[in-house]
Every structure is written in structure tokens, then in C-alpha cells.
JSON list of C-alpha atoms in Angstrom, two decimals:
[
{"chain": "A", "resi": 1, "resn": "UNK", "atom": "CA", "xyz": [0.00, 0.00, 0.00]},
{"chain": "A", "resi": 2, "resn": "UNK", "atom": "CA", "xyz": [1.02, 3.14, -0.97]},
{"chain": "A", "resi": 3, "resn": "UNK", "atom": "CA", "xyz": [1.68, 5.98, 1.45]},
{"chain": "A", "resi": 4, "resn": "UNK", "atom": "CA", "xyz": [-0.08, 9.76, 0.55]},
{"chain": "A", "resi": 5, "resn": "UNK", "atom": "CA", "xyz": [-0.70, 12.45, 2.62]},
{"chain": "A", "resi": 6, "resn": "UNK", "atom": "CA", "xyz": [-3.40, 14.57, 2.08]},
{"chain": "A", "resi": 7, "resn": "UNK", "atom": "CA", "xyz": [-3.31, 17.08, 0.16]},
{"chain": "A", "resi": 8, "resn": "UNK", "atom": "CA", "xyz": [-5.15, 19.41, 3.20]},
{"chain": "A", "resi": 9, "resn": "UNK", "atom": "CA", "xyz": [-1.79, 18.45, 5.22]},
{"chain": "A", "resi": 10, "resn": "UNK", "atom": "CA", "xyz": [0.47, 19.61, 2.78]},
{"chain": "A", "resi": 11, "resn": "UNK", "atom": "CA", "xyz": [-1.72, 22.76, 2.38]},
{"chain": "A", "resi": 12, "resn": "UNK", "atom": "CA", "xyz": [-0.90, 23.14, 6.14]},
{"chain": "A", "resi": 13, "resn": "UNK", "atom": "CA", "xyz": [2.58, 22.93, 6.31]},
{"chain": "A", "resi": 14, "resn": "UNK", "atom": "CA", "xyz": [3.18, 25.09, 3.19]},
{"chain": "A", "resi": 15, "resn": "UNK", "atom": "CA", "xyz": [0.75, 28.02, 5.01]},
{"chain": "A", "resi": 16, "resn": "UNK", "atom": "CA", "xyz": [2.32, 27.58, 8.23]},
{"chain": "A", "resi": 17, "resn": "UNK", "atom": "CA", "xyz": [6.02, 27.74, 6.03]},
{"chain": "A", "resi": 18, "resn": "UNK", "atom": "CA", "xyz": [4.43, 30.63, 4.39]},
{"chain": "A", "resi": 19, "resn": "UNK", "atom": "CA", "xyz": [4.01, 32.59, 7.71]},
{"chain": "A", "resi": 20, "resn": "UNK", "atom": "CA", "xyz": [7.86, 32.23, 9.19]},
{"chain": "A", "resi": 21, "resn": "UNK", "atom": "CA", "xyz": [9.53, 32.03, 6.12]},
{"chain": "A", "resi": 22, "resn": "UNK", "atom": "CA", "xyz": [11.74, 34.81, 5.90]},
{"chain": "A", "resi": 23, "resn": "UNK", "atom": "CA", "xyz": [11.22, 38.11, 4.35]},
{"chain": "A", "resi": 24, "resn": "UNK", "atom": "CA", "xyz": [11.90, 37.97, 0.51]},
{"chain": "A", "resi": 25, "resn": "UNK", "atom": "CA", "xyz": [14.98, 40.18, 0.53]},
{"chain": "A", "resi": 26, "resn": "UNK", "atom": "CA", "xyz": [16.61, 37.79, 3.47]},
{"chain": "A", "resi": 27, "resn": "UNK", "atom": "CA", "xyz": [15.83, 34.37, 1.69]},
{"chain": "A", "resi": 28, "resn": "UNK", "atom": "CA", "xyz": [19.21, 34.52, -0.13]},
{"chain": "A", "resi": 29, "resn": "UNK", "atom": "CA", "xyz": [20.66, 34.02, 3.27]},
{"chain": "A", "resi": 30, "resn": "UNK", "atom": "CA", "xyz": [18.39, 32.10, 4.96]},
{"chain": "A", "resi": 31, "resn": "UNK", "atom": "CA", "xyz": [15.25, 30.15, 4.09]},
{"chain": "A", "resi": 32, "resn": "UNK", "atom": "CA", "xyz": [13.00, 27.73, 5.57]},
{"chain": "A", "resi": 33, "resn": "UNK", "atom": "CA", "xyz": [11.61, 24.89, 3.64]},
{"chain": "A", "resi": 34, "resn": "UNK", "atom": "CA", "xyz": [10.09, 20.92, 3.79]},
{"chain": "A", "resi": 35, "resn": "UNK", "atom": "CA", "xyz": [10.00, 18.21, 2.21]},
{"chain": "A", "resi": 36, "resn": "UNK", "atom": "CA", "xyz": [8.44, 14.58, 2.07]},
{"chain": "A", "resi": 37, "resn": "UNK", "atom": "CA", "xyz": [10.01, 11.31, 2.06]},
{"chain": "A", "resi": 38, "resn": "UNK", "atom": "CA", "xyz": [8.61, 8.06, 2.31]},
{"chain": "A", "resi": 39, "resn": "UNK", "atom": "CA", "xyz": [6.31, 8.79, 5.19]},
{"chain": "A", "resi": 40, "resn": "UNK", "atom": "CA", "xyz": [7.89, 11.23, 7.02]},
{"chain": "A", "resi": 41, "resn": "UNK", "atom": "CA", "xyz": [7.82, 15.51, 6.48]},
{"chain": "A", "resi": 42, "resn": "UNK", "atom": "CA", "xyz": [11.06, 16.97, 7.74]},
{"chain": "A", "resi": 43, "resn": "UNK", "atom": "CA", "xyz": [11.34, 20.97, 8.09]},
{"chain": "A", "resi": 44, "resn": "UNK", "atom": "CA", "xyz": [14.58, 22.26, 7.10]},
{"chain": "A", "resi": 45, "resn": "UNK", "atom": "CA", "xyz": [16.22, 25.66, 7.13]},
{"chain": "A", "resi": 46, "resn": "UNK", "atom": "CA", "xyz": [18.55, 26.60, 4.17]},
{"chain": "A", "resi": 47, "resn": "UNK", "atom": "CA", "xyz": [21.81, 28.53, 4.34]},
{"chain": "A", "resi": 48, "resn": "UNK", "atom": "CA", "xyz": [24.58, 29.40, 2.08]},
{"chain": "A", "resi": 49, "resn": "UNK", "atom": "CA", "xyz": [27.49, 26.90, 2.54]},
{"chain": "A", "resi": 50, "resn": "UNK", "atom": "CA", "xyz": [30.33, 28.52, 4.83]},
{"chain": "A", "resi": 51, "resn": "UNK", "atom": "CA", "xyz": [33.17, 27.42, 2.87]},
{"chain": "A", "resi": 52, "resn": "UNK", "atom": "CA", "xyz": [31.53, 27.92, -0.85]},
{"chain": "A", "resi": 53, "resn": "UNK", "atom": "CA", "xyz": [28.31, 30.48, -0.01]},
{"chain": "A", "resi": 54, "resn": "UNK", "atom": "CA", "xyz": [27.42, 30.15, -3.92]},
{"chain": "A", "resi": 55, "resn": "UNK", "atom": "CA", "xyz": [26.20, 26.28, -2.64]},
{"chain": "A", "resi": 56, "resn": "UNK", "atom": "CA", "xyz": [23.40, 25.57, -0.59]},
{"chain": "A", "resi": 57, "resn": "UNK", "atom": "CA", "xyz": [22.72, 23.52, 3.01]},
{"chain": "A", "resi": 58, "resn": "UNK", "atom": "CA", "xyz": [19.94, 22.19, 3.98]},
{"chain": "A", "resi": 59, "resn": "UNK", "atom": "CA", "xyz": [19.77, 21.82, 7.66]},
{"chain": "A", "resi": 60, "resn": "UNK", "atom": "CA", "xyz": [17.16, 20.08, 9.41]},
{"chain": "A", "resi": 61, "resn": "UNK", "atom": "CA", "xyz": [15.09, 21.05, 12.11]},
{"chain": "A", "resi": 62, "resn": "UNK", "atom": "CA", "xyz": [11.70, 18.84, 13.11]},
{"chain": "A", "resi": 63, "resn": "UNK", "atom": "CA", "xyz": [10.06, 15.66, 11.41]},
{"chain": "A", "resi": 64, "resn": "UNK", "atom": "CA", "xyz": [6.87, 14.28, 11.83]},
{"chain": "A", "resi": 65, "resn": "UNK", "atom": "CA", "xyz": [6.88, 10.21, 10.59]},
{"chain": "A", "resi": 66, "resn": "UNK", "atom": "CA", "xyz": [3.31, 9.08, 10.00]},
{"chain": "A", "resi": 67, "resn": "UNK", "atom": "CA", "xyz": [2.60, 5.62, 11.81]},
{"chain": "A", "resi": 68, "resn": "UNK", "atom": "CA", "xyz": [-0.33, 3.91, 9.70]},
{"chain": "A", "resi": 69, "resn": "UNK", "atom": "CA", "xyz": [-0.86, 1.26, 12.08]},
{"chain": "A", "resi": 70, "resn": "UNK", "atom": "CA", "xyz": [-1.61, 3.64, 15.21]},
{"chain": "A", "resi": 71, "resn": "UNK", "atom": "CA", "xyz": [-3.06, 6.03, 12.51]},
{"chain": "A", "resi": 72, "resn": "UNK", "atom": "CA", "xyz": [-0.87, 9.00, 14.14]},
{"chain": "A", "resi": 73, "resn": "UNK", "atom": "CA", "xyz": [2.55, 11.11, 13.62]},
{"chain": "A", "resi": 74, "resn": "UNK", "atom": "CA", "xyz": [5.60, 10.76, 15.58]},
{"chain": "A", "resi": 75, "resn": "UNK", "atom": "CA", "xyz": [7.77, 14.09, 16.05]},
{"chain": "A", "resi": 76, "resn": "UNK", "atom": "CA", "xyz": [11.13, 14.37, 16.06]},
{"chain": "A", "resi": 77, "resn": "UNK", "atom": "CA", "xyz": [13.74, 17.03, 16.56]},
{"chain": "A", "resi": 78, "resn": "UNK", "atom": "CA", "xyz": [17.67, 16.89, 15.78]},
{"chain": "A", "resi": 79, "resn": "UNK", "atom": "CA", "xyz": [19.92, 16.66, 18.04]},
{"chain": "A", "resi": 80, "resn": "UNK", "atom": "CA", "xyz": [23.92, 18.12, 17.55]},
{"chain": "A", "resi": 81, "resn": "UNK", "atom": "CA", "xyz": [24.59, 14.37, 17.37]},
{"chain": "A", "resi": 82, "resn": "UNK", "atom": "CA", "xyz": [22.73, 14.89, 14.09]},
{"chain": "A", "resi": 83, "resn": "UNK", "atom": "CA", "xyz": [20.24, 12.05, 15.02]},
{"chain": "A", "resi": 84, "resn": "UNK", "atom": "CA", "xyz": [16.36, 12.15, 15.34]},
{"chain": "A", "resi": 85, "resn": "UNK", "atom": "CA", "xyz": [14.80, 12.20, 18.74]},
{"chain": "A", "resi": 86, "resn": "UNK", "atom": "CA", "xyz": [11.70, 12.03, 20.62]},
{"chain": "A", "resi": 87, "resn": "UNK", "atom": "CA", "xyz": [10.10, 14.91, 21.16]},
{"chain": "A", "resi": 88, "resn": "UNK", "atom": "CA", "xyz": [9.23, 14.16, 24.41]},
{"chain": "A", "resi": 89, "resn": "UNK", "atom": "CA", "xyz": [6.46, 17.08, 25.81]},
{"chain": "A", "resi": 90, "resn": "UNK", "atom": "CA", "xyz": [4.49, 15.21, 23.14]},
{"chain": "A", "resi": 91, "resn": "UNK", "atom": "CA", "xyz": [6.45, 12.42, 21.39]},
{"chain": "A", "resi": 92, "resn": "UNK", "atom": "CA", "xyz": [2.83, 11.75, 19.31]},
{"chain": "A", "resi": 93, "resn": "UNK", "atom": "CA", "xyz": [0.34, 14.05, 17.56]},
{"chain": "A", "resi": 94, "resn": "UNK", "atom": "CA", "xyz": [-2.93, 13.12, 15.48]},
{"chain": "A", "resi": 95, "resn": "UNK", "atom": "CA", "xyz": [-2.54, 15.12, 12.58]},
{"chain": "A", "resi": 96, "resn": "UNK", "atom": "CA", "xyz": [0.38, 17.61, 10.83]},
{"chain": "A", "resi": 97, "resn": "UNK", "atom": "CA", "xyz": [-1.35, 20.91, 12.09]},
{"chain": "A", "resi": 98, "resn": "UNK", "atom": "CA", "xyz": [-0.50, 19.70, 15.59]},
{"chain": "A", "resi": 99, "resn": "UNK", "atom": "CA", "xyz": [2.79, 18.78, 14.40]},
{"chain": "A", "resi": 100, "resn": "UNK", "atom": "CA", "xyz": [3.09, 22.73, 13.37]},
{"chain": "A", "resi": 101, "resn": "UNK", "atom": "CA", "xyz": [1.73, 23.38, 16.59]},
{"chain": "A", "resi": 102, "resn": "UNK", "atom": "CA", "xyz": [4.16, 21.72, 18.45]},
{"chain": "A", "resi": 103, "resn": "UNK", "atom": "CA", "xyz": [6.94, 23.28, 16.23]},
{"chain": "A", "resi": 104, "resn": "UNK", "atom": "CA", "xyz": [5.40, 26.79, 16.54]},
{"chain": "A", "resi": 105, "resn": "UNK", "atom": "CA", "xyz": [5.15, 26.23, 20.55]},
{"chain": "A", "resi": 106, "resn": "UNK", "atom": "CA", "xyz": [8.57, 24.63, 20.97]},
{"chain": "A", "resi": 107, "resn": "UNK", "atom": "CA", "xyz": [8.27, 25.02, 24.75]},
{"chain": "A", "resi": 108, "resn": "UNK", "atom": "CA", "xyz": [11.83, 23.59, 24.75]},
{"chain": "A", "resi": 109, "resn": "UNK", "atom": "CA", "xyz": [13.49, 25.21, 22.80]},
{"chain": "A", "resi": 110, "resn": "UNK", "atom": "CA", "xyz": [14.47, 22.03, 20.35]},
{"chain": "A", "resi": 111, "resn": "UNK", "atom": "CA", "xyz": [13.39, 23.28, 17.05]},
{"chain": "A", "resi": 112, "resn": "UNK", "atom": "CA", "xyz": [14.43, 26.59, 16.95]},
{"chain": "A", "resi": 113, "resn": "UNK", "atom": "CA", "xyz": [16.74, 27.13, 19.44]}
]
């Protein structure tokens, strides 16, 4: 069986990407984008390279993996060991607009720092 997500989720992400994206003079600079793999949505910010600024980074910052068998998401945030965790004020959330929520909240600090 094929994984999709709804088109209505991906409507949320890209509004809620739409809202702290950047101003379109800074974008150059620094970005924020997502994108979809397998059955997880990862949230990634995107600088110019240090050591060649003409090449792009992508640098990730939250995923949400879809579980079909529970029928929910499980959020993640990175780490510097560069590896997925938990997020553990709320490890599991029903739908991607709560994922946002959680990102948007980010009571810890995880996310965005």
C-alpha cells in the first residue's frame, strides 16, 4: 500500500512555512523549507554553505513520521549528534497541524533554538 498524505496536510505545512519564512529580501541568506520522504515531512532551514556560499545547506530542524498502524505522527527534533529524537512534551500528535503546533510552541526550545 502506498503511502499519501493529504493534500489538506500539505496545504498546512506550506501556510504555516508561508508565515515564518523569511522576508523575501533575506531568503538569499536564509530560508526555511520541507519536504516529504517516504512517510515522514522533515522541516529544514537553508543557508549558504560557509566554505563555498554560492552552494546551498539544507539543515534540518523537526520531522513528523506518520505511523499507519496507530493512525498517528511521531515528532522528532535533531539533536547536535545529528540524530532524530523524541520529542518528548508530546512524542505523538494526530494530525500535521499539531505537528506545526508543536513546532510553533517549541516550549523547549528544540526546534528553533
Amino acid at each position: 500500500m502506498k503511502f499519501e498524505i493529504a493534500s489538506i496536510e500539505i496545504e498546512e505545512i506550506e501556510n504555516y512555512l508561508s508565515y515564518i519564512r523569511p522576508e523575501e529580501e533575506m531568503r538569499s541568506q536564509i530560508d526555511i523549507g520541507y519536504r516529504v520522504d517516504k512517510q515522514s515531512v522533515f522541516i529544514f532551514e537553508i543557508r549558504p554553505n560557509w566554505m563555498d556560499p554560492k552552494k546551498k545547506v539544507e539543515n534540518d530542524i523537526a520531522k513528523a513520521t506518520y505511523v499507519q498502524k496507530d493512525d498517528h505522527w511521531k515528532a522528532f527534533w535533531q539533536r547536535s549528534d545529528l540524530k532524530w529524537h523524541a520529542y518528548k512534551p508530546q512524542p505523538v500528535v494526530k494530525h500535521l497541524l499539531d505537528f506545526i503546533r508543536l513546532i510553533e510552541k517549541d516550549e523547549y526550545s528544540c526546534f528553533w533554538g
